[in-house]
Each structure stands twice: as structure tokens, then as C-alpha cells.
CSV table of C-alpha atoms in Angstrom, one decimal:
chain,number,residue,atom,x,y,z
A,1,UNK,CA,-25.3,-17.3,-21.1
A,2,UNK,CA,-26.9,-14.2,-19.4
A,3,UNK,CA,-28.6,-11.7,-21.6
A,4,UNK,CA,-27.6,-8.2,-20.7
A,5,UNK,CA,-24.9,-9.3,-18.4
A,6,UNK,CA,-23.5,-5.9,-17.6
A,7,UNK,CA,-26.9,-4.7,-16.4
A,8,UNK,CA,-27.5,-7.8,-14.4
A,9,UNK,CA,-24.1,-7.4,-12.8
A,10,UNK,CA,-24.7,-3.8,-12.0
A,11,UNK,CA,-28.1,-4.6,-10.3
A,12,UNK,CA,-26.5,-7.5,-8.5
A,13,UNK,CA,-23.9,-5.1,-7.1
A,14,UNK,CA,-26.7,-3.0,-5.7
A,15,UNK,CA,-28.2,-6.0,-4.0
A,16,UNK,CA,-31.0,-6.8,-6.4
A,17,UNK,CA,-32.6,-10.1,-5.6
A,18,UNK,CA,-33.8,-10.5,-9.2
A,19,UNK,CA,-30.2,-10.1,-10.5
A,20,UNK,CA,-29.0,-12.7,-7.9
A,21,UNK,CA,-31.7,-15.1,-9.2
A,22,UNK,CA,-30.6,-14.6,-12.8
A,23,UNK,CA,-27.1,-15.5,-12.0
A,24,UNK,CA,-28.1,-18.4,-9.8
A,25,UNK,CA,-30.3,-19.9,-12.6
A,26,UNK,CA,-27.5,-19.6,-15.1
A,27,UNK,CA,-24.6,-21.0,-13.1
A,28,UNK,CA,-25.9,-23.1,-10.2
A,29,UNK,CA,-26.2,-26.3,-12.1
A,30,UNK,CA,-22.7,-26.4,-13.6
A,31,UNK,CA,-21.3,-25.4,-10.3
A,32,UNK,CA,-23.2,-28.1,-8.5
A,33,UNK,CA,-22.1,-30.7,-11.2
A,34,UNK,CA,-18.5,-29.6,-10.8
A,35,UNK,CA,-18.7,-30.0,-7.1
A,36,UNK,CA,-20.5,-33.3,-7.4
A,37,UNK,CA,-17.7,-34.6,-9.8
A,38,UNK,CA,-15.2,-33.5,-7.2
A,39,UNK,CA,-16.8,-35.9,-4.7
A,40,UNK,CA,-18.5,-33.3,-2.5
A,41,UNK,CA,-20.6,-34.8,0.3
A,42,UNK,CA,-23.4,-32.3,0.0
A,43,UNK,CA,-23.1,-30.6,-3.4
A,44,UNK,CA,-26.3,-28.5,-2.9
A,45,UNK,CA,-25.2,-27.0,0.4
A,46,UNK,CA,-21.7,-26.4,-1.0
A,47,UNK,CA,-23.2,-24.7,-4.1
A,48,UNK,CA,-25.1,-22.4,-1.8
A,49,UNK,CA,-21.9,-21.5,0.0
A,50,UNK,CA,-20.2,-20.7,-3.3
A,51,UNK,CA,-23.0,-18.3,-4.4
A,52,UNK,CA,-23.2,-16.6,-1.0
A,53,UNK,CA,-19.5,-15.8,-1.4
A,54,UNK,CA,-20.1,-14.7,-5.0
A,55,UNK,CA,-23.0,-12.4,-4.2
A,56,UNK,CA,-21.3,-10.8,-1.2
A,57,UNK,CA,-18.0,-10.3,-3.1
A,58,UNK,CA,-19.2,-8.7,-6.3
A,59,UNK,CA,-17.4,-5.5,-5.6
A,60,UNK,CA,-14.1,-7.3,-6.0
A,61,UNK,CA,-14.9,-8.6,-9.5
A,62,UNK,CA,-13.8,-6.8,-12.7
A,63,UNK,CA,-14.4,-8.2,-16.2
A,64,UNK,CA,-16.8,-9.5,-18.7
A,65,UNK,CA,-19.1,-12.6,-18.6
A,66,UNK,CA,-16.4,-15.1,-19.4
A,67,UNK,CA,-14.3,-13.7,-16.7
A,68,UNK,CA,-17.2,-13.8,-14.3
A,69,UNK,CA,-17.7,-17.5,-15.1
A,70,UNK,CA,-14.0,-18.2,-14.4
A,71,UNK,CA,-14.3,-16.2,-11.2
A,72,UNK,CA,-17.3,-18.2,-10.0
A,73,UNK,CA,-15.6,-21.5,-10.7
A,74,UNK,CA,-12.4,-20.3,-9.0
A,75,UNK,CA,-14.5,-19.8,-5.8
A,76,UNK,CA,-16.1,-23.2,-6.3
A,77,UNK,CA,-12.6,-24.8,-6.8
A,78,UNK,CA,-11.4,-23.3,-3.5
A,79,UNK,CA,-14.6,-24.3,-1.7
A,80,UNK,CA,-14.2,-27.9,-2.9
A,81,UNK,CA,-10.6,-27.9,-1.8
A,82,UNK,CA,-11.6,-26.7,1.7
A,83,UNK,CA,-14.4,-29.3,1.8
A,84,UNK,CA,-12.0,-32.0,0.8
A,85,UNK,CA,-9.5,-31.0,3.5
A,86,UNK,CA,-12.3,-30.9,6.1
A,87,UNK,CA,-13.4,-34.3,5.1
A,88,UNK,CA,-9.9,-35.7,5.3
A,89,UNK,CA,-9.7,-34.6,9.0
A,90,UNK,CA,-13.1,-36.1,9.9
A,91,UNK,CA,-14.5,-39.6,9.9
A,92,UNK,CA,-16.4,-40.5,6.8
A,93,UNK,CA,-20.1,-40.8,7.3
A,94,UNK,CA,-22.3,-42.5,4.8
A,95,UNK,CA,-25.0,-40.1,3.8
A,96,UNK,CA,-28.6,-41.1,4.0
A,97,UNK,CA,-30.6,-41.5,0.8
A,98,UNK,CA,-33.1,-38.7,0.5
A,99,UNK,CA,-36.0,-40.7,-0.9
A,100,UNK,CA,-38.6,-38.5,0.6
A,101,UNK,CA,-38.0,-35.7,-1.9
A,102,UNK,CA,-41.0,-35.6,-4.1
A,103,UNK,CA,-41.8,-33.4,-7.1
A,104,UNK,CA,-39.5,-33.9,-10.0
A,105,UNK,CA,-38.6,-37.5,-9.1
A,106,UNK,CA,-38.1,-39.4,-12.4
A,107,UNK,CA,-39.5,-42.9,-12.9
A,108,UNK,CA,-37.8,-45.8,-11.2
A,109,UNK,CA,-36.4,-47.2,-14.4
A,110,UNK,CA,-35.1,-43.8,-15.7
A,111,UNK,CA,-33.6,-43.0,-12.3
A,112,UNK,CA,-31.8,-46.3,-12.1
A,113,UNK,CA,-30.3,-45.9,-15.6
A,114,UNK,CA,-29.3,-42.3,-14.9
A,115,UNK,CA,-27.7,-43.1,-11.6
A,116,UNK,CA,-25.9,-46.1,-13.1
A,117,UNK,CA,-24.5,-44.0,-15.9
A,118,UNK,CA,-23.4,-41.2,-13.5
A,119,UNK,CA,-21.9,-43.7,-11.1
A,120,UNK,CA,-19.8,-45.1,-13.9
A,121,UNK,CA,-18.6,-41.7,-15.0
A,122,UNK,CA,-17.8,-40.7,-11.4
A,123,UNK,CA,-16.1,-44.1,-10.9
A,124,UNK,CA,-13.8,-43.5,-13.9
A,125,UNK,CA,-13.1,-40.0,-12.7
A,126,UNK,CA,-12.0,-41.5,-9.4
A,127,UNK,CA,-9.2,-43.3,-11.2
A,128,UNK,CA,-7.6,-40.0,-12.3
A,129,UNK,CA,-5.3,-37.9,-10.3
A,130,UNK,CA,-6.7,-34.8,-8.6
A,131,UNK,CA,-5.2,-32.4,-11.2
A,132,UNK,CA,-6.4,-34.5,-14.1
A,133,UNK,CA,-9.9,-34.7,-12.7
A,134,UNK,CA,-9.9,-31.0,-12.0
A,135,UNK,CA,-8.9,-30.1,-15.5
A,136,UNK,CA,-11.4,-32.4,-17.2
A,137,UNK,CA,-14.4,-31.3,-15.0
A,138,UNK,CA,-13.5,-27.6,-15.5
A,139,UNK,CA,-13.2,-28.1,-19.3
A,140,UNK,CA,-16.3,-30.3,-19.7
A,141,UNK,CA,-18.7,-29.5,-16.9
A,142,UNK,CA,-17.9,-25.8,-16.4
A,143,UNK,CA,-17.2,-25.3,-20.1
A,144,UNK,CA,-14.1,-23.2,-19.5
A,145,UNK,CA,-11.3,-22.7,-22.0
A,146,UNK,CA,-7.7,-23.8,-21.4
A,147,UNK,CA,-6.7,-20.3,-20.5
A,148,UNK,CA,-9.6,-20.0,-18.0
A,149,UNK,CA,-8.8,-23.4,-16.4
A,150,UNK,CA,-5.2,-22.3,-16.1
A,151,UNK,CA,-6.3,-19.2,-14.3
A,152,UNK,CA,-8.6,-21.1,-12.0
A,153,UNK,CA,-6.0,-23.6,-11.1
A,154,UNK,CA,-3.1,-21.1,-11.1
A,155,UNK,CA,-1.2,-23.2,-13.6
A,156,UNK,CA,0.5,-22.6,-16.9
A,157,UNK,CA,-1.5,-23.2,-20.1
A,158,UNK,CA,0.9,-25.9,-21.3
A,159,UNK,CA,0.6,-27.7,-18.0
A,160,UNK,CA,-3.2,-27.7,-18.3
A,161,UNK,CA,-3.0,-29.0,-21.8
A,162,UNK,CA,-0.7,-31.8,-20.7
A,163,UNK,CA,-3.0,-32.7,-17.8
A,164,UNK,CA,-6.1,-32.8,-20.0
A,165,UNK,CA,-4.4,-35.0,-22.6
A,166,UNK,CA,-3.1,-37.5,-20.0
A,167,UNK,CA,-6.4,-37.4,-18.2
A,168,UNK,CA,-8.3,-38.4,-21.3
A,169,UNK,CA,-5.8,-41.2,-22.0
A,170,UNK,CA,-6.3,-42.5,-18.4
A,171,UNK,CA,-10.0,-42.5,-18.9
A,172,UNK,CA,-9.7,-44.5,-22.1
A,173,UNK,CA,-7.4,-47.0,-20.4
A,174,UNK,CA,-9.8,-47.3,-17.4
A,175,UNK,CA,-12.8,-48.0,-19.7
A,176,UNK,CA,-10.8,-50.6,-21.7
A,177,UNK,CA,-9.6,-52.2,-18.5
A,178,UNK,CA,-13.1,-52.4,-16.9
A,179,UNK,CA,-14.8,-53.2,-20.0
A,180,UNK,CA,-17.9,-51.4,-18.9
A,181,UNK,CA,-19.8,-49.5,-21.7
A,182,UNK,CA,-20.9,-46.1,-20.7
B,1,UNK,CA,3.5,-45.0,-18.2
B,2,UNK,CA,5.4,-46.5,-21.1
B,3,UNK,CA,6.6,-44.8,-24.2
B,4,UNK,CA,3.8,-46.5,-26.1
B,5,UNK,CA,1.3,-45.0,-23.7
B,6,UNK,CA,2.8,-41.5,-24.3
B,7,UNK,CA,2.6,-42.0,-28.0
B,8,UNK,CA,-1.1,-43.1,-27.7
B,9,UNK,CA,-1.8,-40.0,-25.5
B,10,UNK,CA,-0.4,-37.7,-28.1
B,11,UNK,CA,-2.7,-39.0,-30.7
B,12,UNK,CA,-5.9,-38.2,-28.8
B,13,UNK,CA,-7.8,-35.4,-30.3
B,14,UNK,CA,-8.4,-33.8,-27.0
B,15,UNK,CA,-9.6,-30.4,-28.1
B,16,UNK,CA,-12.3,-31.9,-30.4
B,17,UNK,CA,-13.5,-34.2,-27.6
B,18,UNK,CA,-13.6,-31.5,-25.0
B,19,UNK,CA,-15.4,-29.1,-27.2
B,20,UNK,CA,-18.3,-31.6,-27.6
B,21,UNK,CA,-17.6,-32.8,-31.1
B,22,UNK,CA,-18.1,-36.4,-32.0
B,23,UNK,CA,-14.8,-38.3,-32.7
B,24,UNK,CA,-15.6,-41.6,-34.5
B,25,UNK,CA,-12.2,-43.0,-33.7
B,26,UNK,CA,-12.8,-42.5,-29.9
B,27,UNK,CA,-16.3,-43.8,-29.2
B,28,UNK,CA,-15.6,-44.4,-25.5
B,29,UNK,CA,-14.2,-41.0,-24.9
B,30,UNK,CA,-17.0,-39.4,-26.8
B,31,UNK,CA,-19.6,-41.1,-24.7
B,32,UNK,CA,-17.7,-40.3,-21.5
B,33,UNK,CA,-17.5,-36.6,-22.3
B,34,UNK,CA,-21.2,-36.4,-23.3
B,35,UNK,CA,-22.3,-38.1,-20.1
B,36,UNK,CA,-20.1,-35.9,-18.0
B,37,UNK,CA,-21.4,-32.9,-19.7
B,38,UNK,CA,-25.0,-34.0,-18.9
B,39,UNK,CA,-24.2,-33.7,-15.3
B,40,UNK,CA,-24.4,-29.9,-15.7
B,41,UNK,CA,-27.8,-30.3,-17.2
B,42,UNK,CA,-29.4,-32.0,-14.2
B,43,UNK,CA,-31.9,-30.4,-11.9
B,44,UNK,CA,-31.0,-27.2,-10.2
B,45,UNK,CA,-29.6,-27.5,-6.7
B,46,UNK,CA,-31.8,-26.5,-3.8
B,47,UNK,CA,-30.5,-23.2,-2.2
B,48,UNK,CA,-29.9,-23.0,1.5
B,49,UNK,CA,-32.2,-20.9,3.7
B,50,UNK,CA,-29.8,-18.0,3.7
B,51,UNK,CA,-29.3,-18.1,0.0
B,52,UNK,CA,-33.0,-18.4,-0.6
B,53,UNK,CA,-33.6,-15.3,1.4
B,54,UNK,CA,-30.9,-13.5,-0.5
B,55,UNK,CA,-32.5,-14.5,-3.8
B,56,UNK,CA,-35.9,-13.4,-2.7
B,57,UNK,CA,-35.2,-10.2,-0.9
B,58,UNK,CA,-31.7,-9.2,-2.1
B,59,UNK,CA,-29.1,-7.6,0.1
B,60,UNK,CA,-30.3,-5.1,2.8
B,61,UNK,CA,-27.9,-2.5,1.7
B,62,UNK,CA,-29.6,-2.2,-1.7
B,63,UNK,CA,-31.2,1.2,-0.9
B,64,UNK,CA,-29.1,4.0,-2.5
B,65,UNK,CA,-30.5,6.5,-0.1
B,66,UNK,CA,-29.2,4.6,2.9
B,67,UNK,CA,-25.7,4.6,1.2
B,68,UNK,CA,-25.9,8.3,0.7
B,69,UNK,CA,-26.8,8.9,4.3
B,70,UNK,CA,-23.9,6.8,5.5
B,71,UNK,CA,-21.5,8.7,3.4
B,72,UNK,CA,-22.8,12.1,4.5
B,73,UNK,CA,-22.8,11.0,8.1
B,74,UNK,CA,-19.2,9.9,7.9
B,75,UNK,CA,-18.1,13.2,6.3
B,76,UNK,CA,-20.1,15.2,8.8
B,77,UNK,CA,-18.6,13.4,11.7
B,78,UNK,CA,-15.1,13.7,10.3
B,79,UNK,CA,-15.6,17.5,9.9
B,80,UNK,CA,-16.9,17.9,13.4
B,81,UNK,CA,-14.0,15.9,14.8
B,82,UNK,CA,-11.5,18.1,13.0
B,83,UNK,CA,-13.1,21.3,14.2
B,84,UNK,CA,-13.2,20.0,17.8
B,85,UNK,CA,-9.5,19.1,17.6
B,86,UNK,CA,-8.6,22.5,16.2
B,87,UNK,CA,-10.5,24.2,19.0
B,88,UNK,CA,-8.8,22.2,21.6
B,89,UNK,CA,-5.4,23.0,20.2
B,90,UNK,CA,-6.1,26.7,20.0
B,91,UNK,CA,-7.5,26.8,23.5
B,92,UNK,CA,-4.5,25.0,24.9
B,93,UNK,CA,-2.2,27.3,23.1
B,94,UNK,CA,-3.9,30.4,24.5
B,95,UNK,CA,-3.9,29.0,28.0
B,96,UNK,CA,-0.2,28.2,27.8
B,97,UNK,CA,0.6,31.7,26.6
B,98,UNK,CA,-1.4,33.4,29.4
B,99,UNK,CA,0.2,31.1,32.0
B,100,UNK,CA,3.6,31.9,30.7
B,101,UNK,CA,3.0,35.6,30.7
B,102,UNK,CA,1.7,35.6,34.3
B,103,UNK,CA,4.7,33.6,35.4
B,104,UNK,CA,7.2,35.9,33.7
B,105,UNK,CA,5.5,39.0,35.2
B,106,UNK,CA,5.5,37.5,38.7
B,107,UNK,CA,9.1,36.5,38.4
B,108,UNK,CA,10.0,40.1,37.2
B,109,UNK,CA,8.2,41.7,40.1
B,110,UNK,CA,9.7,39.4,42.7
B,111,UNK,CA,13.1,39.7,41.3
B,112,UNK,CA,12.9,43.5,41.2
B,113,UNK,CA,11.8,43.6,44.8
B,114,UNK,CA,14.8,41.5,45.9
B,115,UNK,CA,17.3,43.2,43.7
B,116,UNK,CA,19.6,45.4,45.8
B,117,UNK,CA,21.0,47.4,43.0
B,118,UNK,CA,17.6,48.5,41.7
B,119,UNK,CA,16.6,52.1,42.4
B,120,UNK,CA,14.1,52.7,45.1
B,121,UNK,CA,11.5,54.1,42.7
B,122,UNK,CA,11.4,50.7,41.1
B,123,UNK,CA,12.0,48.6,44.1
B,124,UNK,CA,9.5,50.1,46.5
B,125,UNK,CA,6.4,49.5,44.3
B,126,UNK,CA,7.6,45.9,43.7
B,127,UNK,CA,8.0,45.3,47.4
B,128,UNK,CA,4.6,46.7,48.0
B,129,UNK,CA,3.1,44.4,45.4
B,130,UNK,CA,4.9,41.4,46.8
B,131,UNK,CA,4.0,42.3,50.4
B,132,UNK,CA,0.3,42.7,49.4
B,133,UNK,CA,0.3,39.4,47.7
B,134,UNK,CA,1.9,37.7,50.6
B,135,UNK,CA,-0.5,39.3,53.1
B,136,UNK,CA,-3.4,38.3,51.0
B,137,UNK,CA,-2.2,34.8,50.7
B,138,UNK,CA,-1.6,34.5,54.4
B,139,UNK,CA,-5.0,35.9,55.2
B,140,UNK,CA,-6.7,33.5,52.9
B,141,UNK,CA,-4.8,30.4,53.9
B,142,UNK,CA,-4.4,31.3,57.5
B,143,UNK,CA,-0.7,30.3,57.5
B,144,UNK,CA,2.0,32.0,59.5
B,145,UNK,CA,4.7,33.8,57.6
B,146,UNK,CA,8.0,32.2,57.4
B,147,UNK,CA,9.6,35.4,58.4
B,148,UNK,CA,8.2,37.8,60.9
B,149,UNK,CA,7.3,41.0,59.3
B,150,UNK,CA,8.9,44.0,60.7
B,151,UNK,CA,7.3,45.6,63.6
B,152,UNK,CA,6.6,49.2,63.8
B,153,UNK,CA,9.4,49.6,66.2
B,154,UNK,CA,12.0,47.9,64.1
B,155,UNK,CA,14.8,50.1,63.2
B,156,UNK,CA,15.5,50.3,59.5
B,157,UNK,CA,18.9,49.5,58.1
B,158,UNK,CA,21.5,52.0,58.6
B,159,UNK,CA,21.7,54.2,55.6
B,160,UNK,CA,25.5,54.1,55.7
B,161,UNK,CA,25.5,50.4,54.8
B,162,UNK,CA,22.7,49.6,52.5
B,163,UNK,CA,24.3,46.7,50.8
B,164,UNK,CA,24.8,44.7,54.0
B,165,UNK,CA,21.5,43.0,54.1
B,166,UNK,CA,21.4,42.8,57.8
B,167,UNK,CA,20.0,45.8,59.5
B,168,UNK,CA,22.4,47.7,61.6
B,169,UNK,CA,21.7,48.2,65.2
B,170,UNK,CA,22.2,51.6,66.5
B,171,UNK,CA,24.9,51.9,69.0
B,172,UNK,CA,22.7,53.5,71.5
B,173,UNK,CA,19.1,54.1,71.9
B,174,UNK,CA,17.6,57.5,71.7
B,175,UNK,CA,17.5,59.5,74.8
B,176,UNK,CA,13.8,59.7,75.4
B,177,UNK,CA,13.3,55.9,75.9
B,178,UNK,CA,11.3,55.4,79.0
B,179,UNK,CA,12.6,51.9,79.8
B,180,UNK,CA,10.2,49.9,77.7
B,181,UNK,CA,12.4,49.7,74.7
B,182,UNK,CA,13.2,46.0,74.6
B,183,UNK,CA,11.0,44.3,72.1
B,184,UNK,CA,10.9,41.1,70.2
B,185,UNK,CA,13.3,41.2,67.4
B,186,UNK,CA,12.7,39.7,64.1
B,187,UNK,CA,13.9,36.1,63.9
B,188,UNK,CA,17.5,35.9,63.1
B,189,UNK,CA,18.1,39.3,64.2
B,190,UNK,CA,19.6,40.6,67.3
B,191,UNK,CA,17.6,42.5,69.9
B,192,UNK,CA,16.9,46.0,68.8
B,193,UNK,CA,16.3,49.0,70.9
B,194,UNK,CA,13.6,51.3,69.8
B,195,UNK,CA,12.8,54.5,71.4
B,196,UNK,CA,9.3,54.6,72.6
B,197,UNK,CA,7.0,56.7,70.6
B,198,UNK,CA,9.0,56.4,67.5
B,199,UNK,CA,7.1,56.2,64.3
B,200,UNK,CA,7.3,53.8,61.5
B,201,UNK,CA,10.5,53.8,59.7
B,202,UNK,CA,10.7,55.5,56.4
B,203,UNK,CA,9.7,53.1,53.7
B,204,UNK,CA,7.5,51.0,55.9
B,205,UNK,CA,4.3,52.7,55.1
B,206,UNK,CA,2.3,49.5,54.8
B,207,UNK,CA,1.7,49.2,58.5
B,208,UNK,CA,0.2,51.7,60.8
B,209,UNK,CA,2.0,52.6,64.0
B,210,UNK,CA,0.8,50.6,66.9
B,211,UNK,CA,-0.6,47.7,64.8
B,212,UNK,CA,0.3,44.2,66.0
B,213,UNK,CA,3.1,42.4,64.2
B,214,UNK,CA,0.8,39.6,63.1
B,215,UNK,CA,-2.8,40.6,63.1
B,216,UNK,CA,-4.0,37.2,62.2
B,217,UNK,CA,-2.2,35.5,65.1
B,218,UNK,CA,-3.8,35.6,68.5
B,219,UNK,CA,-1.8,36.7,71.5
B,220,UNK,CA,-0.2,33.9,73.4
B,221,UNK,CA,-0.4,33.6,77.1
B,222,UNK,CA,2.7,34.9,78.9
B,223,UNK,CA,3.8,36.7,75.9
B,224,UNK,CA,3.7,40.4,76.0
B,225,UNK,CA,1.5,42.1,73.5
B,226,UNK,CA,2.8,44.6,71.1
B,227,UNK,CA,4.0,47.6,73.0
B,228,UNK,CA,2.5,49.8,70.4
B,229,UNK,CA,-1.0,48.7,71.1
B,230,UNK,CA,-3.3,51.5,72.2
B,231,UNK,CA,-4.7,49.6,75.2
B,232,UNK,CA,-1.4,50.0,77.0
B,233,UNK,CA,-0.5,53.1,78.7
B,234,UNK,CA,2.5,54.7,77.3
B,235,UNK,CA,5.4,54.8,79.5
B,236,UNK,CA,4.5,51.6,81.3
B,237,UNK,CA,7.6,49.8,82.6
B,238,UNK,CA,8.0,46.5,80.8
B,239,UNK,CA,11.6,45.9,81.2
B,240,UNK,CA,10.8,43.1,83.7
B,241,UNK,CA,8.9,41.1,81.1
B,242,UNK,CA,11.5,39.9,78.6
B,243,UNK,CA,9.0,37.5,76.9
B,244,UNK,CA,10.9,34.4,77.8
B,245,UNK,CA,8.2,32.0,76.7
B,246,UNK,CA,7.9,33.0,73.1
B,247,UNK,CA,11.3,33.7,71.8
B,248,UNK,CA,13.1,30.5,72.6
B,249,UNK,CA,10.2,28.4,71.4
B,250,UNK,CA,10.0,30.2,68.1
B,251,UNK,CA,13.7,29.8,67.5
B,252,UNK,CA,14.5,33.4,68.1
B,253,UNK,CA,17.2,34.3,70.6
B,254,UNK,CA,16.1,35.3,74.0
B,255,UNK,CA,15.6,38.9,74.4
B,256,UNK,CA,17.5,40.6,77.2
B,257,UNK,CA,16.8,44.0,78.2
B,258,UNK,CA,19.5,46.2,77.0
B,259,UNK,CA,20.4,49.4,78.4
B,260,UNK,CA,17.1,50.1,79.9
B,261,UNK,CA,17.4,53.6,81.2
B,262,UNK,CA,15.6,54.3,84.4
B,263,UNK,CA,13.3,56.9,83.1
B,264,UNK,CA,10.2,57.4,85.2
B,265,UNK,CA,10.9,54.4,87.3
């Protein structure tokens, strides 16, 4: 959550770099996680595109902080759909592993365990339908309510509830079928 | 999906799981939700170059003074544009009114000069104005008149038939004609006989007696000059020079000496 959201938003509308950085720090990680769970090829680059659209379109936004969060993930949702369509029209290319990135690299053992756990989660998510995966990632990763998810996906609230229930059931069946502990 | 699966789905405490609460009856789903939620707690993504510049410097339009200048400039330009358009409309309106007034005045003067029923006190000044304008125009442009102006020797229309339009020809020349009475008539008119030494007809005060018919046109070879010129001796016999070269070529009928009395010959 952003302390003094209204003031931050007002300064961001005037083009303040500090206000942009505050918003980026608060929302960049869930947005990147959402895009990563959606199977984006380059989540970091797509996250930057989302926030460029957010910062240059602040004049169109009206609402409080919860509405702002829904608005940001609405843009992220549309960007992910566009990226998915672009990828469907092009030949899939295997990305190179970026092992040269130093700094905050975890230990080899921790990294292997973390990657394995995330890969399992993403593999289970891959067994769901697109709508089920969208609902679960927006509810869990973006931490949106049912009503906010319905607004982002332009669906009815009842449809969202049905999708999240069936999505969780599919996850449970996939875990039981694969027999892989998380 | 079977009915059993639907029944199993309905028994999932989805809201508790999705809100992050631990559900002992669903350990797999609880672990799955917790791991998926941890994805959002990973390292922050690396911003692109454009976004990094935006986070560091902000948007260039952040200065409120620049915004105020832009707004003032736009309003000033709009005001100037409106004034310029209003001035153009007003100028065009005035010019059209002046042109319309001049055209109406010119039409009134010309119409009055050509109106036969108009009284002379109105008609003569109008004719004078039209004649002056025509002479000025011909002098400036150097063009020949479409209608030969009346010579000093032209006989005015008979007062008995003023509505005829064509000048009446006197039945007989005056007695003191010395034989040089045949002159070039005006185009479209028959030959006239003018007594020598006669003055300008009444109403033709614009031309002095003895002035050439067309002062701007040079004399043509073989064509007799105006008999009223001062370099010719009065009483000179000119009945043998009927000006054959000029009249047929100019579309006027050939002049034949008519009733040239043998005075002084």
C-alpha cells in the first residue's frame, strides 16, 4: 500500500519522478509476477511497457488506491493478451539464460529449489484454461477482490466466482494426478 | 467433468484459500496458493531505459510555468485569429458596398444620357460626363472609338423629329456653301452637307470648331484632313476629293459630292 496515495497521485500527474518511483516500487513486483504467471517471454520488459502506459495515462484515471490497483492490472492484462497474440503469430524462440547477472543472485542450492518450486506452480497453472488461470493469478498474485477481477476481465461477478472455484478444483486434480508435492 | 467433480468443486473453501488463510483440509491447495503468492514477493523487475529515465527525471511537462505559457499562447493566438477574421470580413463588406455604389451611379448616369424622354437639363450633363469618361478612356488606352464622334460640321438632328434617333438631313444646303461641303459622314449615316463656315451645332459644346474629328488618330495618306483645320484656306475647292480610300475601308458608305454648287469655281 502507498502512504498518502492521493498526494503521490497528484505529483505523478504533474510528472514527478519521485512519485513515479513510489508507484513503481509498490506495484512492479506483483505486475511482473502476474505477467510471469501468464507465460510472458520477457516479464521485465513487458512490466516496463505497462508502467510507461500507466505514467503517461494518469490523466484518464479517476478513483482511489484500490481502483488504481485494478486499473494498473487492467493495463497489464491487456498487455499480456497483446503479447500472447504476438507470440502466437511468431515462431517460438527459446530464451537464453541470463547467468551473467550478478548482484542479488541467490546461492546455487536456494536458486535450484526456488526455481523448481516456481516451475511446478507454473506447470500446474499451465493445465488450467486461460480464464481460470487469469482469475487465480489476479486473485492471488495481484491480490484483487472478486469485483475487481470482474472489472479487469470485463466479466460478471458470478462468472468470476465460478471460474475461481473450478480453477482451484483443477489445480487439486492436477496435483493429485502428478503426485508432485509443492 | 462429472457430477462427482462438480460436487467436489462446490466443497472447496475458495475464499479462505484465496485470502491466504490456511485450510487444513486442503494442504495441497494451501501450499499452491502460498507459493503462487510468493511470486509477487520476488526481486523487483529491471526497468527499461525509457522507464528508468522517467523514474529518474520525470516527465518533461512537469513545469507548471510551461503549462501556463502554453495555455496563454493558445488563447492569445485564438484572440488574434478572431480579430484578423473580423477585420477581413469588415473590409470586404465595405469594399463591396463601395463597388456597388459606384456601379449604380455609373449605370444611372449612362442610362440618363441615353434616355430620350429625359429633359435636356438632366440629359446634357449626363452626356457630358459620359463623353468625358469615354474620351479619357480612349486617350489613356489609345483605342479608337467604336463610333466616330460627331464632327463640327455634322448637322444636328432636326428639331421637328427629336424621337427619331437618326439625324435628319436637311433637304438642301445653305446657300453660302462654296463647294467644299461634302465631308465624311459619321458611320452609318448618310452623307451630310454642311455649309462652310458653319459653327458647332447647339449642344455640341465639347469640341471646338475646326478641331479634328479624332485628335488621337493620325491623318491617313490619301484621306483629306478635316476641312475645318486652320491650315487650309477657306473656300478651297475640295469637291474633287471625295476621300475614296477611307470611307469604304472603314465600313462607311462612299461619299459622293452632293449638290456642290459652283461658288467661286
